[in-house]
Amino acid sequence: MSEPIHFIHPKQRLAFHDIEGFEALLGLALDMRSSWNHATDWIWRQLDEQLWSQTRNPWVVLQTVSQGRLRQVLGDADVRRRLATLVEARRQAAEAPAWFQQAHPQAALGAVAYFSMEFMLGESLPIYSGGLGNVAGDQLKAAGDLGLPVYGVGLLYQSGYFRQTIDSAGAQRALNPFNDPGQLPVTPLRQADGEWLRVRLELPGQLIWLRGWQVQVGRVRLFLLDSNDMANYPVHRGITSQLYGGGSELRLTQELVLGIGGWQLLRALGLQPEVCHLNEGHAAFAVLERARQFMADTGQPFDVALAATRAGNLFTTHTAVTVGFDRFAPALVEQYLGAYAEQRLGISRRALLALGRLEAGNDGEPFNMAWLAIRGSGAVNGVSRLHGAVSRALFAPLFPRWPLAEVPVGHITNGVHMPTWDSAQADELWTTACGKNRWSGTVGTLGEDIACVSDAQLWQFRTAASAALVDYARARLVWQMGASGAPEAWRETARHVLDCNTLTLGFARRFVAYKRPNLLLHDPQRLIRLLTHPQRPVQLILAGKAHPEDRRGQAMIRQWVEFVRRPEVRHRAVFLADYDMQLTERLVQGVDVWLNTPRRPWEACGTSGMKTLVNGGLNLSVLDGWWAEAYTPEVGWALGNGEQDPDEAVQDARDAEALYALLENEVVPQFYQRDAQGIPTAWVARMRQSMARLTPQYSAARTVREYTETHYLPAAVAYRERAAERGARAAALVRWQRELDEKWASLRIGEVRVTTQDGLHQVEAQLYLGDLDADAVRVELYADGQPAECRALQRAHALVGATHGYAYRLELPAERPAGDYTLRVVPAHPDAKVPLESAHIIWER
Ligand SMILES: *Cc1c(COP(=O)(O)O)cnc(C)c1O
């Protein structure tokens, strides 16, 4: 693919360029690969040990180091030799054929654009909040490992998501430190002549500038936009100020920048991805801009352009409840997009609003980004098997009278980028057992290989990880207390909290009501007994932020902070402030058991528990999200049985009781039941099963392979077909849709007769098509069940005297009673996705 943009480093401190080895450092420092490949750590540590350990940001180290220090370190021939080896390894990793090149050498897939509001790639680039950013970041990294031609598209926020401190009264304080782009591993995108690549976004009465940036993420790149350009009005400079801050107007403008600005940026870079992956509905405006550019290229009207480009769009939904969808007041959407609709898309404001509405004519209905996304996509998926089913119910209103199972939402279960979340020791263990490139291809014998590691080795690995976490938690606690002005006596206590031979439970996530972060506090006395048991104690490490607007979430934080300050548990329970990627890493590497207690089925997938797998931690979770499909008794523990009481208080009490009982009767005894060598053999057996069976399955490499084969490759083909000859097939599809819309009402099912003989049902149905073309529909016999049964009838002969009336026939084995079947008529077209692209349906009864 040709790219007119040349990559130069405007931030290069010119005086340094004559230092031998400096160029090599630049390339390494700007690659987010350092967030999972630790081969370069030593060089940053050598340049500035303290700064490195605090920031883990090679770019900051390189920006800060003095010329003298740089000359001194690079003056060492051995350092330069090691550096050259690293540069060569990076080049090879970037160029060697990877899974995608090997598995799909003939693929007609030029590029995938992956749009997301947030990306969690590393501590050095704080442009994320939590789970959604984690999914985006880990999938981008895995896509690179697999050699997939993916470009990420996101926003560069001036102050990311808020940072948390806990004050001396136990309350959360929200801070918004400024992200100085000069200190972030991002580089401006420049034109060949050095001009900063910027795109223009049309807001009401105003064109604003959006600046383009790029981030190198191993083999792939992430493009970011920000509006903090001097040429913009202050109000517009603030559009990209904060992630999930402000009100709905700020959110809307951010989503315009992401979707419309993002697609324009790709075009300005000379990129024309066949596939556009919308990670959550936030990015759905990309659908409009992609169609607009198709209109400009081909001269087609909006509906044809949408039909053509839709085939290449994929929408991944992450929400388990309708309130989770982004919705905007119609007046606000009209204010910002009214002129765009009329002048650029050539459609009325009402037609635009209808794309985000259930009922086109309902003027009071807000504009729902998820509706726009599904109407603008050729495929839709949820993020776990259970979430797929939940999403089909959420999207069912768009497909009235269709069986739930046929609502066109599938699922691809998330996974995590294992190299990012494994500890150095886990990496070593897996490398010895399974080899170096284990996460970059197909699964092969990974499971069997890791299962061969001995009990003693596994247990040693585990106990060392616990000890490392205890050290880290103590240090972080002391530091955190210092920052919040706690008395010296507290800090002294903090230096001795926790114990490395005690069973460690971890709970860290967003503090929001549905995740029930205080479930363990249901009966504080019972929890205290668990923690302080004289022979079999338990310790607890907690972390999590509550959105600054969420009072309930903040109250739950305070509840925990007050609990951990009780003298009797102070040494067994700690709350670590400012849950972020670095803290997650340490926690998932060190805990014995990772707890998750959401209110089912609100957790769409959940990913934090997957991060413990590679490190030998075990999961204890409600059967929700990924755990509902991953759990078996050999690999961990399940809370509840997947049933849900309509009364939340009743359910909470029941789950709390089950959680205590599970810990008291199973988890704790098993951890402390040791053989003569001191190994808890049953525990280690669980670890082994969890590592062997679940790690390959819940790795982002599996997720991305699945996206590629199930969606990206077919979507690229479908888009090319529809886009060919200026969208000829898309135009035909639109004609078919229109015909159905106009003439569906004239369709009528007549007599349906079933005769059963010799083990066969003979079905004959009469259908009056009215003005409809017989080829535009399919007549089917449908029977409910798991799975449902659906068989097409054949058109037989015209009905006497009827205009456009036909008899349809089918013969089928009489394996179930004829009464189980119902006749129905649905749209049919060789190119169309039904019901996604035409949701008409008529039933016999
Ligand atoms: C992994 C991760 C998440 C997502 O965790 P869930 O359990 O899926 O909610 C959120 N925040 C951070 C910092 C993470 O590392």
mmCIF file of N, CA, C and O in Angstrom, residues 162-167 171-172 468-481 484 494-495 497-498 504-511 540-546 557 560-562 564-565 570 572-588 591 594:
data_model
loop_
_atom_site.group_PDB
_atom_site.id
_atom_site.type_symbol
_atom_site.label_atom_id
_atom_site.label_comp_id
_atom_site.label_asym_id
_atom_site.label_seq_id
_atom_site.Cartn_x
_atom_site.Cartn_y
_atom_site.Cartn_z
ATOM 1 N N PHE A 162 -9.573 9.989 34.626
ATOM 2 C CA PHE A 162 -9.113 10.582 35.876
ATOM 3 C C PHE A 162 -8.210 9.620 36.652
ATOM 4 O O PHE A 162 -8.286 8.406 36.491
ATOM 5 N N ARG A 163 -7.344 10.173 37.477
ATOM 6 C CA ARG A 163 -6.483 9.385 38.359
ATOM 7 C C ARG A 163 -7.025 9.511 39.775
ATOM 8 O O ARG A 163 -7.594 10.530 40.143
ATOM 9 N N GLN A 164 -6.788 8.477 40.559
ATOM 10 C CA GLN A 164 -7.436 8.407 41.862
ATOM 11 C C GLN A 164 -6.446 8.516 43.016
ATOM 12 O O GLN A 164 -5.382 7.903 42.981
ATOM 13 N N THR A 165 -6.828 9.319 44.026
ATOM 14 C CA THR A 165 -6.161 9.175 45.323
ATOM 15 C C THR A 165 -7.252 8.972 46.359
ATOM 16 O O THR A 165 -8.415 9.290 46.125
ATOM 17 N N ILE A 166 -6.860 8.409 47.488
ATOM 18 C CA ILE A 166 -7.794 8.215 48.594
ATOM 19 C C ILE A 166 -7.353 9.169 49.698
ATOM 20 O O ILE A 166 -6.195 9.129 50.124
ATOM 21 N N ASP A 167 -8.242 10.054 50.125
ATOM 22 C CA ASP A 167 -7.809 11.021 51.143
ATOM 23 C C ASP A 167 -7.874 10.400 52.539
ATOM 24 O O ASP A 167 -8.291 9.257 52.707
ATOM 25 N N ALA A 171 -12.085 8.975 51.318
ATOM 26 C CA ALA A 171 -12.865 9.308 50.132
ATOM 27 C C ALA A 171 -11.982 9.326 48.889
ATOM 28 O O ALA A 171 -10.792 9.641 48.957
ATOM 29 N N GLN A 172 -12.585 9.002 47.757
ATOM 30 C CA GLN A 172 -11.863 9.059 46.495
ATOM 31 C C GLN A 172 -11.726 10.512 46.042
ATOM 32 O O GLN A 172 -12.677 11.276 46.095
ATOM 33 N N ALA A 468 6.596 -11.630 45.393
ATOM 34 C CA ALA A 468 6.843 -10.401 44.629
ATOM 35 C C ALA A 468 5.669 -9.444 44.774
ATOM 36 O O ALA A 468 5.846 -8.231 44.905
ATOM 37 N N LEU A 469 4.468 -9.987 44.777
ATOM 38 C CA LEU A 469 3.293 -9.118 44.904
ATOM 39 C C LEU A 469 3.231 -8.482 46.289
ATOM 40 O O LEU A 469 2.909 -7.292 46.421
ATOM 41 N N VAL A 470 3.557 -9.248 47.317
ATOM 42 C CA VAL A 470 3.534 -8.690 48.671
ATOM 43 C C VAL A 470 4.511 -7.513 48.753
ATOM 44 O O VAL A 470 4.175 -6.441 49.264
ATOM 45 N N ASP A 471 5.707 -7.686 48.213
ATOM 46 C CA ASP A 471 6.690 -6.596 48.215
ATOM 47 C C ASP A 471 6.142 -5.368 47.506
ATOM 48 O O ASP A 471 6.254 -4.244 47.985
ATOM 49 N N TYR A 472 5.568 -5.616 46.346
ATOM 50 C CA TYR A 472 5.065 -4.492 45.550
ATOM 51 C C TYR A 472 3.925 -3.791 46.276
ATOM 52 O O TYR A 472 3.874 -2.559 46.336
ATOM 53 N N ALA A 473 2.996 -4.574 46.840
ATOM 54 C CA ALA A 473 1.836 -3.980 47.509
ATOM 55 C C ALA A 473 2.283 -3.123 48.689
ATOM 56 O O ALA A 473 1.768 -2.027 48.904
ATOM 57 N N ARG A 474 3.252 -3.611 49.431
ATOM 58 C CA ARG A 474 3.753 -2.829 50.573
ATOM 59 C C ARG A 474 4.337 -1.503 50.095
ATOM 60 O O ARG A 474 4.010 -0.442 50.622
ATOM 61 N N ALA A 475 5.191 -1.584 49.090
ATOM 62 C CA ALA A 475 5.850 -0.369 48.615
ATOM 63 C C ALA A 475 4.817 0.622 48.090
ATOM 64 O O ALA A 475 4.876 1.828 48.358
ATOM 65 N N ARG A 476 3.860 0.119 47.364
ATOM 66 C CA ARG A 476 2.856 1.006 46.782
ATOM 67 C C ARG A 476 1.991 1.636 47.876
ATOM 68 O O ARG A 476 1.613 2.801 47.796
ATOM 69 N N LEU A 477 1.698 0.848 48.891
ATOM 70 C CA LEU A 477 0.874 1.350 49.982
ATOM 71 C C LEU A 477 1.603 2.462 50.748
ATOM 72 O O LEU A 477 1.010 3.495 51.081
ATOM 73 N N VAL A 478 2.874 2.242 50.997
ATOM 74 C CA VAL A 478 3.653 3.252 51.714
ATOM 75 C C VAL A 478 3.664 4.556 50.911
ATOM 76 O O VAL A 478 3.427 5.646 51.431
ATOM 77 N N TRP A 479 3.892 4.416 49.652
ATOM 78 C CA TRP A 479 3.985 5.556 48.763
ATOM 79 C C TRP A 479 2.637 6.292 48.699
ATOM 80 O O TRP A 479 2.546 7.511 48.786
ATOM 81 N N GLN A 480 1.575 5.507 48.620
ATOM 82 C CA GLN A 480 0.231 6.058 48.533
ATOM 83 C C GLN A 480 -0.153 6.775 49.829
ATOM 84 O O GLN A 480 -0.790 7.826 49.821
ATOM 85 N N MET A 481 0.283 6.238 50.943
ATOM 86 C CA MET A 481 -0.011 6.883 52.220
ATOM 87 C C MET A 481 0.745 8.189 52.338
ATOM 88 O O MET A 481 0.217 9.177 52.850
ATOM 89 N N SER A 484 -1.064 10.817 50.462
ATOM 90 C CA SER A 484 -2.322 11.316 51.013
ATOM 91 C C SER A 484 -2.148 11.858 52.434
ATOM 92 O O SER A 484 -3.114 12.101 53.140
ATOM 93 N N ALA A 494 2.283 -0.121 57.167
ATOM 94 C CA ALA A 494 2.164 -0.527 55.769
ATOM 95 C C ALA A 494 3.378 -1.332 55.298
ATOM 96 O O ALA A 494 3.273 -2.201 54.449
ATOM 97 N N ARG A 495 4.532 -1.043 55.901
ATOM 98 C CA ARG A 495 5.747 -1.754 55.480
ATOM 99 C C ARG A 495 5.694 -3.230 55.839
ATOM 100 O O ARG A 495 6.495 -4.013 55.356
ATOM 101 N N VAL A 497 2.537 -5.058 56.122
ATOM 102 C CA VAL A 497 1.256 -5.719 55.866
ATOM 103 C C VAL A 497 1.469 -6.947 54.994
ATOM 104 O O VAL A 497 2.521 -7.110 54.367
ATOM 105 N N LEU A 498 0.488 -7.804 54.988
ATOM 106 C CA LEU A 498 0.467 -8.996 54.133
ATOM 107 C C LEU A 498 1.606 -9.967 54.478
ATOM 108 O O LEU A 498 2.496 -9.635 55.263
ATOM 109 N N THR A 504 -3.739 -15.416 48.877
ATOM 110 C CA THR A 504 -4.047 -14.039 48.473
ATOM 111 C C THR A 504 -5.214 -13.993 47.494
ATOM 112 O O THR A 504 -5.161 -14.601 46.422
ATOM 113 N N LEU A 505 -6.246 -13.242 47.877
ATOM 114 C CA LEU A 505 -7.366 -13.001 46.964
ATOM 115 C C LEU A 505 -7.209 -11.616 46.370
ATOM 116 O O LEU A 505 -6.844 -10.679 47.077
ATOM 117 N N GLY A 506 -7.498 -11.481 45.108
ATOM 118 C CA GLY A 506 -7.433 -10.165 44.464
ATOM 119 C C GLY A 506 -8.796 -9.767 43.946
ATOM 120 O O GLY A 506 -9.534 -10.605 43.409
ATOM 121 N N PHE A 507 -9.123 -8.503 44.132
ATOM 122 C CA PHE A 507 -10.354 -7.972 43.547
ATOM 123 C C PHE A 507 -10.044 -6.559 43.087
ATOM 124 O O PHE A 507 -9.811 -5.664 43.891
ATOM 125 N N ALA A 508 -10.014 -6.341 41.794
ATOM 126 C CA ALA A 508 -9.742 -5.000 41.288
ATOM 127 C C ALA A 508 -10.570 -4.796 40.044
ATOM 128 O O ALA A 508 -10.497 -5.585 39.109
ATOM 129 N N ARG A 509 -11.382 -3.780 40.071
ATOM 130 C CA ARG A 509 -12.155 -3.419 38.881
ATOM 131 C C ARG A 509 -12.870 -2.110 39.128
ATOM 132 O O ARG A 509 -12.765 -1.529 40.200
ATOM 133 N N ARG A 510 -13.554 -1.665 38.105
ATOM 134 C CA ARG A 510 -14.347 -0.446 38.254
ATOM 135 C C ARG A 510 -15.340 -0.639 39.386
ATOM 136 O O ARG A 510 -16.000 -1.669 39.471
ATOM 137 N N PHE A 511 -15.471 0.359 40.257
ATOM 138 C CA PHE A 511 -16.467 0.280 41.314
ATOM 139 C C PHE A 511 -17.772 0.828 40.770
ATOM 140 O O PHE A 511 -17.993 2.028 40.725
ATOM 141 N N LEU A 540 -6.274 -10.071 51.376
ATOM 142 C CA LEU A 540 -7.107 -9.502 50.334
ATOM 143 C C LEU A 540 -6.446 -8.237 49.799
ATOM 144 O O LEU A 540 -6.061 -7.364 50.576
ATOM 145 N N ILE A 541 -6.311 -8.151 48.478
ATOM 146 C CA ILE A 541 -5.802 -6.909 47.877
ATOM 147 C C ILE A 541 -6.889 -6.354 46.972
ATOM 148 O O ILE A 541 -7.374 -7.050 46.076
ATOM 149 N N LEU A 542 -7.252 -5.104 47.212
ATOM 150 C CA LEU A 542 -8.358 -4.484 46.485
ATOM 151 C C LEU A 542 -7.890 -3.250 45.746
ATOM 152 O O LEU A 542 -6.946 -2.576 46.178
ATOM 153 N N ALA A 543 -8.561 -2.946 44.651
ATOM 154 C CA ALA A 543 -8.292 -1.701 43.946
ATOM 155 C C ALA A 543 -9.477 -1.403 43.045
ATOM 156 O O ALA A 543 -10.229 -2.314 42.679
ATOM 157 N N GLY A 544 -9.654 -0.152 42.693
ATOM 158 C CA GLY A 544 -10.726 0.189 41.757
ATOM 159 C C GLY A 544 -11.106 1.653 41.850
ATOM 160 O O GLY A 544 -10.978 2.272 42.896
ATOM 161 N N LYS A 545 -11.541 2.185 40.714
ATOM 162 C CA LYS A 545 -11.994 3.577 40.677
ATOM 163 C C LYS A 545 -13.508 3.601 40.459
ATOM 164 O O LYS A 545 -14.051 2.722 39.802
ATOM 165 N N ALA A 546 -14.144 4.639 40.982
ATOM 166 C CA ALA A 546 -15.561 4.870 40.703
ATOM 167 C C ALA A 546 -15.646 6.153 39.892
ATOM 168 O O ALA A 546 -14.931 7.113 40.175
ATOM 169 N N ILE A 557 -16.290 2.342 47.693
ATOM 170 C CA ILE A 557 -14.841 2.476 47.932
ATOM 171 C C ILE A 557 -14.610 2.843 49.394
ATOM 172 O O ILE A 557 -13.786 2.244 50.086
ATOM 173 N N TRP A 560 -14.920 -0.004 51.773
ATOM 174 C CA TRP A 560 -13.733 -0.867 51.824
ATOM 175 C C TRP A 560 -12.584 -0.193 52.560
ATOM 176 O O TRP A 560 -11.889 -0.823 53.347
ATOM 177 N N VAL A 561 -12.399 1.103 52.277
ATOM 178 C CA VAL A 561 -11.277 1.791 52.905
ATOM 179 C C VAL A 561 -11.463 1.777 54.419
ATOM 180 O O VAL A 561 -10.524 1.531 55.180
ATOM 181 N N GLU A 562 -12.698 1.982 54.875
ATOM 182 C CA GLU A 562 -12.959 1.931 56.318
ATOM 183 C C GLU A 562 -12.704 0.524 56.870
ATOM 184 O O GLU A 562 -12.143 0.364 57.949
ATOM 185 N N VAL A 564 -10.608 -1.812 55.687
ATOM 186 C CA VAL A 564 -9.184 -2.199 55.766
ATOM 187 C C VAL A 564 -8.423 -1.405 56.832
ATOM 188 O O VAL A 564 -7.305 -1.766 57.188
ATOM 189 N N ARG A 565 -9.034 -0.338 57.338
ATOM 190 C CA ARG A 565 -8.377 0.416 58.405
ATOM 191 C C ARG A 565 -8.668 -0.146 59.792
ATOM 192 O O ARG A 565 -8.115 0.320 60.781
ATOM 193 N N ARG A 570 -5.978 -4.931 59.504
ATOM 194 C CA ARG A 570 -5.100 -4.010 58.790
ATOM 195 C C ARG A 570 -3.933 -4.706 58.083
ATOM 196 O O ARG A 570 -3.495 -4.287 57.021
ATOM 197 N N ARG A 572 -4.049 -7.725 56.893
ATOM 198 C CA ARG A 572 -4.525 -8.770 55.972
ATOM 199 C C ARG A 572 -5.297 -8.223 54.774
ATOM 200 O O ARG A 572 -5.646 -8.982 53.877
ATOM 201 N N ALA A 573 -5.630 -6.953 54.793
ATOM 202 C CA ALA A 573 -6.418 -6.405 53.685
ATOM 203 C C ALA A 573 -5.908 -5.013 53.343
ATOM 204 O O ALA A 573 -5.693 -4.196 54.235
ATOM 205 N N VAL A 574 -5.685 -4.774 52.052
ATOM 206 C CA VAL A 574 -5.225 -3.445 51.647
ATOM 207 C C VAL A 574 -6.035 -2.963 50.437
ATOM 208 O O VAL A 574 -6.466 -3.769 49.605
ATOM 209 N N PHE A 575 -6.242 -1.675 50.396
ATOM 210 C CA PHE A 575 -6.873 -1.063 49.231
ATOM 211 C C PHE A 575 -5.812 -0.208 48.551
ATOM 212 O O PHE A 575 -5.308 0.749 49.131
ATOM 213 N N LEU A 576 -5.453 -0.568 47.336
ATOM 214 C CA LEU A 576 -4.426 0.185 46.607
ATOM 215 C C LEU A 576 -5.108 1.193 45.683
ATOM 216 O O LEU A 576 -6.003 0.835 44.913
ATOM 217 N N ALA A 577 -4.673 2.431 45.781
ATOM 218 C CA ALA A 577 -5.323 3.499 45.014
ATOM 219 C C ALA A 577 -4.868 3.491 43.560
ATOM 220 O O ALA A 577 -3.843 2.912 43.210
ATOM 221 N N ASP A 578 -5.658 4.164 42.729
ATOM 222 C CA ASP A 578 -5.296 4.441 41.343
ATOM 223 C C ASP A 578 -5.082 3.176 40.513
ATOM 224 O O ASP A 578 -4.029 2.979 39.899
ATOM 225 N N TYR A 579 -6.131 2.343 40.497
ATOM 226 C CA TYR A 579 -6.107 1.122 39.682
ATOM 227 C C TYR A 579 -5.776 1.496 38.238
ATOM 228 O O TYR A 579 -6.496 2.241 37.595
ATOM 229 N N ASP A 580 -4.673 0.998 37.754
ATOM 230 C CA ASP A 580 -4.286 1.272 36.376
ATOM 231 C C ASP A 580 -3.601 0.033 35.820
ATOM 232 O O ASP A 580 -3.538 -1.000 36.480
ATOM 233 N N MET A 581 -3.084 0.177 34.625
ATOM 234 C CA MET A 581 -2.554 -0.985 33.949
ATOM 235 C C MET A 581 -1.375 -1.610 34.700
ATOM 236 O O MET A 581 -1.245 -2.826 34.787
ATOM 237 N N GLN A 582 -0.531 -0.752 35.250
ATOM 238 C CA GLN A 582 0.638 -1.279 35.948
ATOM 239 C C GLN A 582 0.221 -2.069 37.188
ATOM 240 O O GLN A 582 0.756 -3.138 37.472
ATOM 241 N N LEU A 583 -0.773 -1.547 37.893
ATOM 242 C CA LEU A 583 -1.254 -2.250 39.081
ATOM 243 C C LEU A 583 -1.915 -3.577 38.691
ATOM 244 O O LEU A 583 -1.684 -4.607 39.329
ATOM 245 N N THR A 584 -2.711 -3.540 37.620
ATOM 246 C CA THR A 584 -3.311 -4.795 37.157
ATOM 247 C C THR A 584 -2.232 -5.830 36.913
ATOM 248 O O THR A 584 -2.346 -6.980 37.331
ATOM 249 N N GLU A 585 -1.190 -5.403 36.214
ATOM 250 C CA GLU A 585 -0.125 -6.336 35.861
ATOM 251 C C GLU A 585 0.418 -7.025 37.102
ATOM 252 O O GLU A 585 0.548 -8.243 37.148
ATOM 253 N N ARG A 586 0.719 -6.231 38.121
ATOM 254 C CA ARG A 586 1.299 -6.807 39.327
ATOM 255 C C ARG A 586 0.305 -7.717 40.031
ATOM 256 O O ARG A 586 0.661 -8.763 40.548
ATOM 257 N N LEU A 587 -0.951 -7.291 40.063
ATOM 258 C CA LEU A 587 -1.963 -8.097 40.754
ATOM 259 C C LEU A 587 -2.177 -9.438 40.072
ATOM 260 O O LEU A 587 -2.155 -10.486 40.714
ATOM 261 N N VAL A 588 -2.404 -9.394 38.764
ATOM 262 C CA VAL A 588 -2.734 -10.651 38.079
ATOM 263 C C VAL A 588 -1.532 -11.598 38.059
ATOM 264 O O VAL A 588 -1.692 -12.803 37.923
ATOM 265 N N VAL A 591 -1.620 -12.788 42.449
ATOM 266 C CA VAL A 591 -2.678 -13.316 43.321
ATOM 267 C C VAL A 591 -2.867 -14.821 43.110
ATOM 268 O O VAL A 591 -2.602 -15.351 42.035
ATOM 269 N N TRP A 594 -8.474 -14.872 41.809
ATOM 270 C CA TRP A 594 -9.032 -13.613 41.316
ATOM 271 C C TRP A 594 -10.551 -13.701 41.450
ATOM 272 O O TRP A 594 -11.170 -14.641 40.940
#
